[in-house]
XYZ file of C-alpha atoms in Angstrom:
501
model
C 34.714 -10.219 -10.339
C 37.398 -12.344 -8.497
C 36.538 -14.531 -6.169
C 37.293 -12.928 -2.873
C 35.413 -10.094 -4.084
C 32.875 -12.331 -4.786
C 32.500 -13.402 -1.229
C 32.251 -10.329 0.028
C 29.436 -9.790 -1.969
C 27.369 -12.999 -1.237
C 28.160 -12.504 2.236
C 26.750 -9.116 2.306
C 23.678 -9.738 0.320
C 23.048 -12.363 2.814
C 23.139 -10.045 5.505
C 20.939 -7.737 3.851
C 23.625 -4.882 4.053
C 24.449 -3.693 0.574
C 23.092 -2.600 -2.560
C 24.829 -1.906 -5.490
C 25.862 0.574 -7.880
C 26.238 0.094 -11.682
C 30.096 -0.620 -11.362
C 29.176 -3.527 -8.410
C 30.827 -1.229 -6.361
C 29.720 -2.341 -2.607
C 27.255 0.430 -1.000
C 28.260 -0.277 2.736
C 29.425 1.579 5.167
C 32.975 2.180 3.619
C 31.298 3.448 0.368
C 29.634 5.879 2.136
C 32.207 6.797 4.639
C 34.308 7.356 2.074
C 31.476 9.660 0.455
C 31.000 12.008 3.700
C 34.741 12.445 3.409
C 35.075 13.566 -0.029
C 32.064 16.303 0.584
C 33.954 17.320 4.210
C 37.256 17.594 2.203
C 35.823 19.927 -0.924
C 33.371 21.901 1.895
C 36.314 22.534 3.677
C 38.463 23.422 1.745
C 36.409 25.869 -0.070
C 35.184 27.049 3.632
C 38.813 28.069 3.493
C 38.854 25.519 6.838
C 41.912 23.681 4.645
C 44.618 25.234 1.913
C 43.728 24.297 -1.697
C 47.580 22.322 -1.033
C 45.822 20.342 1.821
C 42.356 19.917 0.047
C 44.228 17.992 -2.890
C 46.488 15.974 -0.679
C 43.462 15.017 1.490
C 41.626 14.075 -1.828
C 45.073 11.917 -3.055
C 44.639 10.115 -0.001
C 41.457 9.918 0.348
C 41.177 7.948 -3.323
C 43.830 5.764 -2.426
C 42.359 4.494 0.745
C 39.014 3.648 -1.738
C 41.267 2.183 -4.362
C 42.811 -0.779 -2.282
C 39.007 -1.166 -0.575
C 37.677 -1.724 -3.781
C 40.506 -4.297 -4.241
C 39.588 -8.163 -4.515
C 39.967 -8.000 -0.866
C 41.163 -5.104 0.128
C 40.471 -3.610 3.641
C 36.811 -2.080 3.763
C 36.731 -0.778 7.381
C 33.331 -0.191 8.449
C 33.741 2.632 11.622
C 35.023 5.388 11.624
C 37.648 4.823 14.397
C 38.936 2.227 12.065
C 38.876 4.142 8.449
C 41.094 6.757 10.267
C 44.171 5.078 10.544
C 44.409 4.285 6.536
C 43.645 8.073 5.472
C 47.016 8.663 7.644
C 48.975 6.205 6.610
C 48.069 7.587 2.481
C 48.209 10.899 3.231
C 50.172 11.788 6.339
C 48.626 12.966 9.587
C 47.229 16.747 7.882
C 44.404 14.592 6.245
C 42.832 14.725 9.645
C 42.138 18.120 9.560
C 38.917 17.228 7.739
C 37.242 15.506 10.848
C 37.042 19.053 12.457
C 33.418 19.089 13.705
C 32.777 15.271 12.867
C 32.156 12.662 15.001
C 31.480 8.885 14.695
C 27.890 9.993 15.818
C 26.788 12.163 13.152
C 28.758 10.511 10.399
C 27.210 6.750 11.610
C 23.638 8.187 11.696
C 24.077 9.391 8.127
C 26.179 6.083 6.904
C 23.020 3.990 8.818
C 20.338 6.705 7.473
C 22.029 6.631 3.509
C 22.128 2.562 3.493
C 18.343 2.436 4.846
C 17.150 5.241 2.185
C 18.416 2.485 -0.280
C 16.667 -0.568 1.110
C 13.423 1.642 1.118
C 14.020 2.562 -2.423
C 14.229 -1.617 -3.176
C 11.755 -2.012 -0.898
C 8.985 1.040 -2.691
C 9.854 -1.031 -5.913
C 8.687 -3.922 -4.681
C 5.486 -2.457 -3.069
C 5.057 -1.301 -6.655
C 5.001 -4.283 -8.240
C 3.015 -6.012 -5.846
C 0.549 -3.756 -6.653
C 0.964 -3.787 -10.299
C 0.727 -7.520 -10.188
C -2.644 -7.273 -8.182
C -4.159 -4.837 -10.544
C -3.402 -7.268 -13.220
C -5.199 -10.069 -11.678
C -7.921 -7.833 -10.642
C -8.457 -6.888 -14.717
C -8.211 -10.406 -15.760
C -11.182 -11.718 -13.055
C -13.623 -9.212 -13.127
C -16.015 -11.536 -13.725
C -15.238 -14.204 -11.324
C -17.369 -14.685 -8.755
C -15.730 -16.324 -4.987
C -16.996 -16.676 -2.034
C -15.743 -14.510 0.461
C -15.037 -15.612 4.040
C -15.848 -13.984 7.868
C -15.163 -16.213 10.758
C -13.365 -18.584 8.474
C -16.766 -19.404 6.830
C -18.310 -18.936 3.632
C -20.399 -15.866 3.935
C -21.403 -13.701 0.967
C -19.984 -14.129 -2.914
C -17.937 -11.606 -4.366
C -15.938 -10.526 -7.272
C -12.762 -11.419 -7.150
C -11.383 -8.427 -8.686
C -12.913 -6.925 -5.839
C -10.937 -8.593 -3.522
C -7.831 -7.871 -5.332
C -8.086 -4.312 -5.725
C -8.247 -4.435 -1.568
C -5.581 -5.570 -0.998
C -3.746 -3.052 -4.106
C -5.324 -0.708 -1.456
C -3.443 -2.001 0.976
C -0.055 -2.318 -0.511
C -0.853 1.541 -1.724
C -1.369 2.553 2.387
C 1.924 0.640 2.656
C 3.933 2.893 0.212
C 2.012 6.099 1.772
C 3.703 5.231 4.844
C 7.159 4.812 3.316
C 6.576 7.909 1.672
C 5.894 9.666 5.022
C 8.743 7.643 6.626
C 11.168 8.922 3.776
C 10.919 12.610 4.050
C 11.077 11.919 8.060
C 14.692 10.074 7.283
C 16.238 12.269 4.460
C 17.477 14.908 6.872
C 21.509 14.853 7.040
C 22.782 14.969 10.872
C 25.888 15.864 9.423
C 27.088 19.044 11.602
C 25.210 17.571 14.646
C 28.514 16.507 16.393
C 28.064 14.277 18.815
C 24.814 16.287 21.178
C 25.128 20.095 19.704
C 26.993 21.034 17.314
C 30.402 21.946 16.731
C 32.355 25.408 17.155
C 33.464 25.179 13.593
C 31.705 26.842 10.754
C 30.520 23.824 9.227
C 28.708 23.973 5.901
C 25.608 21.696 7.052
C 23.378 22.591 4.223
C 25.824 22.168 1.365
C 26.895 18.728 3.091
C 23.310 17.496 2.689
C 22.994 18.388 -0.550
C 25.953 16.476 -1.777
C 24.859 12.961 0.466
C 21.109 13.404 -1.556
C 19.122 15.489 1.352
C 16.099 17.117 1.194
C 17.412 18.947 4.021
C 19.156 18.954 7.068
C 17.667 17.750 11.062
C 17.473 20.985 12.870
C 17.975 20.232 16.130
C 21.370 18.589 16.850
C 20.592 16.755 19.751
C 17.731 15.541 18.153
C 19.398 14.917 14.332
C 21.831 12.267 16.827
C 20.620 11.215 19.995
C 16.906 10.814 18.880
C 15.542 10.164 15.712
C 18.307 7.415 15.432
C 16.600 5.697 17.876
C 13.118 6.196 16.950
C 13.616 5.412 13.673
C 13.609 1.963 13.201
C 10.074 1.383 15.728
C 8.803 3.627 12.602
C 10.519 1.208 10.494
C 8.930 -1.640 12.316
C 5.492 0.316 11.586
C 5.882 -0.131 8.308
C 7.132 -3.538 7.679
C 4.560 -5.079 10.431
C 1.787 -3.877 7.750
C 3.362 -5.415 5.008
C 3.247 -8.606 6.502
C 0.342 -9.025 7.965
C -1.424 -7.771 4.691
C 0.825 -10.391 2.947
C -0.188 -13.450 5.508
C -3.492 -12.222 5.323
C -3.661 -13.070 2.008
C -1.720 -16.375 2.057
C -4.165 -17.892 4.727
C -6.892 -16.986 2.370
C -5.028 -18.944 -0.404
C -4.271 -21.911 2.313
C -7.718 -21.974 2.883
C -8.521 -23.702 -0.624
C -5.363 -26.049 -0.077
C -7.426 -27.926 2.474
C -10.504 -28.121 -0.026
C -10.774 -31.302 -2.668
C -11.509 -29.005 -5.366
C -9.907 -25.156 -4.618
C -10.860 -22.514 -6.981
C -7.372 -20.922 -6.501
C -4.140 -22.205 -5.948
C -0.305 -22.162 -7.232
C 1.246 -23.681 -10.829
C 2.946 -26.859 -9.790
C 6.741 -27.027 -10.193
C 8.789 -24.460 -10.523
C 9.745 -24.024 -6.752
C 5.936 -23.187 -6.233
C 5.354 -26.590 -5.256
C 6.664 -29.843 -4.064
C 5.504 -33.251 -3.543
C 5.229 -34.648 -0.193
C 7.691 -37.619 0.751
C 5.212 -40.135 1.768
C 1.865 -39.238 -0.055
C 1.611 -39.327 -3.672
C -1.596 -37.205 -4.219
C -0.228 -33.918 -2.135
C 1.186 -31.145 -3.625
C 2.268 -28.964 -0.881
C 2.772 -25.044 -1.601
C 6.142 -24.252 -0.595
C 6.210 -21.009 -1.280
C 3.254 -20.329 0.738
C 5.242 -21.489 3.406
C 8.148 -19.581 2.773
C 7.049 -17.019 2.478
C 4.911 -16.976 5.442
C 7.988 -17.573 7.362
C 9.865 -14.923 6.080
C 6.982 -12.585 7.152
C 6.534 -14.506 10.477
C 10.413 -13.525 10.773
C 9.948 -10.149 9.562
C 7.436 -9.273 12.770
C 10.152 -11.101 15.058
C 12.818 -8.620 13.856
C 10.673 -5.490 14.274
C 9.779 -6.697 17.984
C 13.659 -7.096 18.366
C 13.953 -3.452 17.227
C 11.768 -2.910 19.696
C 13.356 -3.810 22.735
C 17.069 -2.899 21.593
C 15.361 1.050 22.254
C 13.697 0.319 25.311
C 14.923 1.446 28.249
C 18.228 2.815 27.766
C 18.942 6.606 27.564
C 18.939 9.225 23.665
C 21.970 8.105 21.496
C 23.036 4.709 23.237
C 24.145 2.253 20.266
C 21.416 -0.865 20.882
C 18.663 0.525 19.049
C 20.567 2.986 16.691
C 19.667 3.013 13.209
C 22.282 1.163 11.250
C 22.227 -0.782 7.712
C 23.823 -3.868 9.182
C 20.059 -3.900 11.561
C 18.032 -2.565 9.122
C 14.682 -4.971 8.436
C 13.616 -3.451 5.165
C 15.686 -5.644 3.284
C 13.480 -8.847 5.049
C 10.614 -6.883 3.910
C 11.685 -6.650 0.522
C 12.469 -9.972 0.507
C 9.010 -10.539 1.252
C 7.538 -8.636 -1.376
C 9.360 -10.660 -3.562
C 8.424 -13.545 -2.575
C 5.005 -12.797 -2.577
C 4.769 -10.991 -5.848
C 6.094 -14.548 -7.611
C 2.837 -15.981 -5.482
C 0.433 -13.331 -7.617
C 2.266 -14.229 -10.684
C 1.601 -18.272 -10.611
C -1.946 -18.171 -8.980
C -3.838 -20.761 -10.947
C -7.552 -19.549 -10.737
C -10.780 -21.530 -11.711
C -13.855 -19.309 -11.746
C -15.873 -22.232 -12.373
C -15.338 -23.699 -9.052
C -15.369 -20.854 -6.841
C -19.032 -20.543 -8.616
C -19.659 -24.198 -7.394
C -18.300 -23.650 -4.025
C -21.087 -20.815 -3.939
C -23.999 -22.787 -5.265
C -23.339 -25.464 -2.999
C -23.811 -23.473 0.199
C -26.156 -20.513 1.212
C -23.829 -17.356 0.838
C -26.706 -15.718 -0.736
C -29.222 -15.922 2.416
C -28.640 -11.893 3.493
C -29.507 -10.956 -0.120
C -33.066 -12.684 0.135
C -33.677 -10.876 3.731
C -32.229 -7.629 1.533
C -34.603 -7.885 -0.966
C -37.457 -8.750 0.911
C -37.151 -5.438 2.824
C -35.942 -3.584 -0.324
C -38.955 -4.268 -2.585
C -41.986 -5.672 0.087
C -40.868 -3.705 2.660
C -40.362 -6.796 5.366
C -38.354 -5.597 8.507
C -34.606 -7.111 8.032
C -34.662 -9.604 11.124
C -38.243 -11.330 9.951
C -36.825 -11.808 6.237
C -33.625 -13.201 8.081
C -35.681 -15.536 10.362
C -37.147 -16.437 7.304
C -34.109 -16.991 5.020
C -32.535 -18.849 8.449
C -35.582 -21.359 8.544
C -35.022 -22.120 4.395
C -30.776 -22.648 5.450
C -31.747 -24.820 8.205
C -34.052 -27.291 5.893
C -32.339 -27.088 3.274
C -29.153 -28.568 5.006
C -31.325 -31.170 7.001
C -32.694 -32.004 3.615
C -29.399 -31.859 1.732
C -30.777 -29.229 -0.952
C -28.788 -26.579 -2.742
C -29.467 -23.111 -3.479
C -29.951 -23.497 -7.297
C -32.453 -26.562 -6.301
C -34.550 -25.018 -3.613
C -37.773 -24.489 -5.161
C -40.339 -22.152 -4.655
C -42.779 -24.223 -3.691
C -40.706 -25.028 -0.575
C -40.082 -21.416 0.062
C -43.153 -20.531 -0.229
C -44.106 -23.063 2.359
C -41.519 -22.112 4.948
C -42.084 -18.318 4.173
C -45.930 -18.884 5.468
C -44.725 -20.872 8.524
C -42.082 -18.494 9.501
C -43.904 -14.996 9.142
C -47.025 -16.654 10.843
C -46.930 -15.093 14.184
C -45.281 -11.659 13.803
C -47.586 -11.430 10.925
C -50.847 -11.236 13.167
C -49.169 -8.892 15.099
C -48.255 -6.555 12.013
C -50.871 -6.375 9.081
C -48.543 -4.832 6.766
C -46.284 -8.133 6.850
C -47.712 -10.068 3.856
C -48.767 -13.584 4.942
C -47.769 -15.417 1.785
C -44.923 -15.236 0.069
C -44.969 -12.018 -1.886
C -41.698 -12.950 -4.416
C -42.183 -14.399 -7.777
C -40.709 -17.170 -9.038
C -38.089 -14.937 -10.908
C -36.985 -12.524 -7.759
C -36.635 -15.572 -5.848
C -34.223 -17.628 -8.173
C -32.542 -13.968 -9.128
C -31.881 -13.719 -5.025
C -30.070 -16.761 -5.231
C -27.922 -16.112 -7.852
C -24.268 -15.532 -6.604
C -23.344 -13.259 -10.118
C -26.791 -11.460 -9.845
C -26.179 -10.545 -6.616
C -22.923 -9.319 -7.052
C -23.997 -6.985 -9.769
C -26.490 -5.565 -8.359
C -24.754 -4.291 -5.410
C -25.352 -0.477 -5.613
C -23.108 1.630 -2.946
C -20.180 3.228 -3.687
C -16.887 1.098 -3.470
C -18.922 -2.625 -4.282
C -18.003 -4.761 -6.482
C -20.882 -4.006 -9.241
C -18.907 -3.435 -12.959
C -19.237 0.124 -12.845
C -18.043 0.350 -9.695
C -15.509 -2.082 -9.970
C -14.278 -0.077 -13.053
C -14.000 2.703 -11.123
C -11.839 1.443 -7.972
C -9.264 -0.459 -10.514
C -8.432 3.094 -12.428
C -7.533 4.279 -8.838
C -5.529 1.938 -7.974
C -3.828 2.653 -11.272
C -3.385 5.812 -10.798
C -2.207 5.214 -7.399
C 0.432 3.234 -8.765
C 1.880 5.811 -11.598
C 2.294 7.806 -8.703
C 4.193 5.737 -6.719
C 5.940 4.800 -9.178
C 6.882 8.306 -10.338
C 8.215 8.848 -6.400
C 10.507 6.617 -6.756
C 11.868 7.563 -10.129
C 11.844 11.162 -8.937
C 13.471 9.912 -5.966
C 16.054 8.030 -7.394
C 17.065 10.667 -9.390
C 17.662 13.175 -6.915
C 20.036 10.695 -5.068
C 21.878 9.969 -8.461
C 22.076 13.207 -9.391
C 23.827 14.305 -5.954
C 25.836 11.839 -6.097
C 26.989 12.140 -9.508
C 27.882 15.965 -8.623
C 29.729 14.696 -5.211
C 32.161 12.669 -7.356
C 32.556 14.886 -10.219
C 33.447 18.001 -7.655
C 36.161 15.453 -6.050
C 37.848 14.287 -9.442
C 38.345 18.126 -9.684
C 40.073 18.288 -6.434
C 42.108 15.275 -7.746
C 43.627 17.580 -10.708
């Protein structure tokens, strides 16, 4: 690639604008101006709307004006207003004829909704491999036990494959909605004019198929006044989910970054880390950051979406769909960013189990199984587990080293008075010595959970072949996907070399 050309594509990757084909052919709007032409040239002509004499000479000049773009900097116009002028000048002033019933409306709605049907298609690959990374921790830590937070406090231990698979959950709802999105964008306006319709017998079916859609947008008002407008709030929909599910999850990792001893955080080097300027010890996690920002910018340019719609009348060019605008490339870049995150998560299950046995995360599962075996009303077994937090903090005592002795003293104590009200409230404390260390156990409790969806083994088991097949299945959309577009596309061009001959 020369070096101009070279430019051009750095600059346009930058802008998040362009994706491209095998041949590093540039998929912006001249690519795909160029590609509503060559369908509106063979429709018409076989419409009989142009001779087979103008058809060809349309389709000479049409190539040429695609040759020199595709030239280390050749011109690339990006409206239609401005392609016009070099289809003339390479093919005379009949070429034209093939804008009957076009209009920079419908053709820049399609350009706008072709570029963002690629993004998504970057972005849904993306989405997948977030989630195939997050399956792949999940497997890998079913038995590690963390404590999970509420409130930004420690407050009942969990598996952390658990934990993983909900947020695969997540970033499954996220591809749903792209899914829904997609077959809401793949209708071609093409036909729609500029508000309804044209008087010439346009094709509007046969142009969709050859641009790779499902179908065409009905209504032509709506196919170019509307929908262009509304689409990219939807779009903002979807990317505002992404990334609060993906800062969700980075405040939970920045959460053990203030701790001396976190039971997750990043490999060091690599661009994961860095070490700070002034203080030896600190190894911030840049990528964390960045990646926080990115999403932090990501909600910014969905609000600025927003407002470009509001207030201003169907089919006004603020809030138009358009690639150059389009925020699913930010997204992607997102994705990206924080699928590298999964991949160089250090993770020490033998800490998170300290940070567990050094506080009282396991204080509802003594109230549970007081009720569930001695049938003790919930609140009196949680005054009771309350009264054993608050002495054994005063007293400086850990779970594993509360004996029970002590909670057999503070049991009797706490259950004194609602126990002369209610003879079927034992008096003493009715555990044994077993239940009661077995209650305190962060990896008993979390195995014996026993409702659908918790993080017990089988369970567990259970919710991480979902998400599995969750994945092949999004993964298969895209494939299928993908190969519907290629395949249209691949017929578009070979039809045109035929007109060519």
């Amino acid at each position: 690639m020369k070096k101009s050309l070279m430019a051009l594509t750095l600059c346009a990757l930058m802008s998040g604008s362009i994706i491209f084909a095998a041949d590093q052919t540039p998929r912006d709007n001249f690519y795909w101006l160029g590609q509503i032409n060559k369908a509106s040239d063979i429709i018409n002509t076989d419409e009989g709307l142009l001779t087979p004499a103008e058809g060809k000479n349309i389709a000479h000049g049409i190539q040429k004006v695609l040759d020199e773009g595709n030239k280390p900097g050749g011109p690339r116009p990006t409206n239609v207003v401005a392609f016009e002028p070099y289809l003339i000048q390479a093919a005379g002033p009949e070429v034209t004829k093939i804008h009957a019933g076009r209009s920079s409306q419908d053709m820049l709605t399609t350009v706008g909704i072709m570029e963002q049907r690629e993004h998504l298609m970057a972005m849904a690959k993306e989405l997948d491999n977030v989630q195939r990374s997050l399956i792949k921790l999940a497997e890998e830590n079913k038995d590690t036990i963390i404590p999970n937070y509420t409130n930004g406090v420690a407050a009942q231990p969990n598996s952390l494959a658990h934990h993983l698979i909900a947020y695969a959950n997540a970033y499954n709802r996220d591809m749903q909605r792209v899914r829904e999105y997609y077959a809401r964008l793949n209708r071609s306006p093409m036909g729609s004019m500029v508000l309804n319709g044209t008087g010439w017998p346009l094709d509007r079916d046969r142009m969709a198929d050859y641009l790779g859609f499902d179908s065409i947008a009905y209504n032509t008002y709506d196919a170019g006044q509307i929908f262009p407008q509304e689409a990219p709030i939807e779009t903002g929909g979807i990317t505002n989910a992404i990334a609060i599910h993906t800062t969700s999850f980075i405040e939970e990792i920045m959460q053990q970054y203030a701790q001396p001893r976190p039971w997750i955080l990043l490999k060091e080097g690599g661009g994961n880390t860095y070490v700070s300027s002034a203080m030896p010890q600190k190894r911030n996690p840049g990528i964390l950051n960045s990646c926080r920002t990115d999403a932090s910018t990501l909600l910014g340019m969905s609000v600025e979406a927003a407002f470009r719609s509001h207030n201003i009348p169907a089919g006004m060019a603020d809030g138009r769909l358009s690639g150059r605008m389009d925020i699913v490339p930010q997204a992607t870049k997102v994705l990206s960013e924080f699928d590298r995150i999964l991949n160089n998560l250090v993770i020490h299950p033998d800490r998170s189990l300290e940070e567990l046995n050094l506080d009282w995360t396991c204080s509802q599962e003594i109230a549970d199984q007081l009720m569930k075996k001695y049938g003790i009303p919930f609140r009196v077994g949680h005054h009771f587990a309350s009264d054993v937090v608050t002495y054994a903090r005063a007293n400086n005592i850990t779970p594993a080293d509360f004996s029970y002795e002590d909670a057999k003293t503070i049991y009797a104590k706490s259950v004194a008075d609602v126990a002369k009200e209610d003879p079927s409230i034992p008096k003493t404390f009715p555990m044994t010595a077993e239940e009661w260390k077995n209650a305190k156990d962060p990896v008993a409790i979390v195995h014996n959970r026993a409702v659908k969806g918790g993080p017990q083994p089988s369970e567990l088991n259970k919710m991480i072949e979902m998400a599995k097949k969750d994945l092949a299945n999004n993964e298969a959309w895209v494939a299928s996907t993908e190969n519907q577009l290629s395949q249209s596309e691949k017929k578009l061009n070979n039809d045109f070399d035929q007109m060519l001959k």
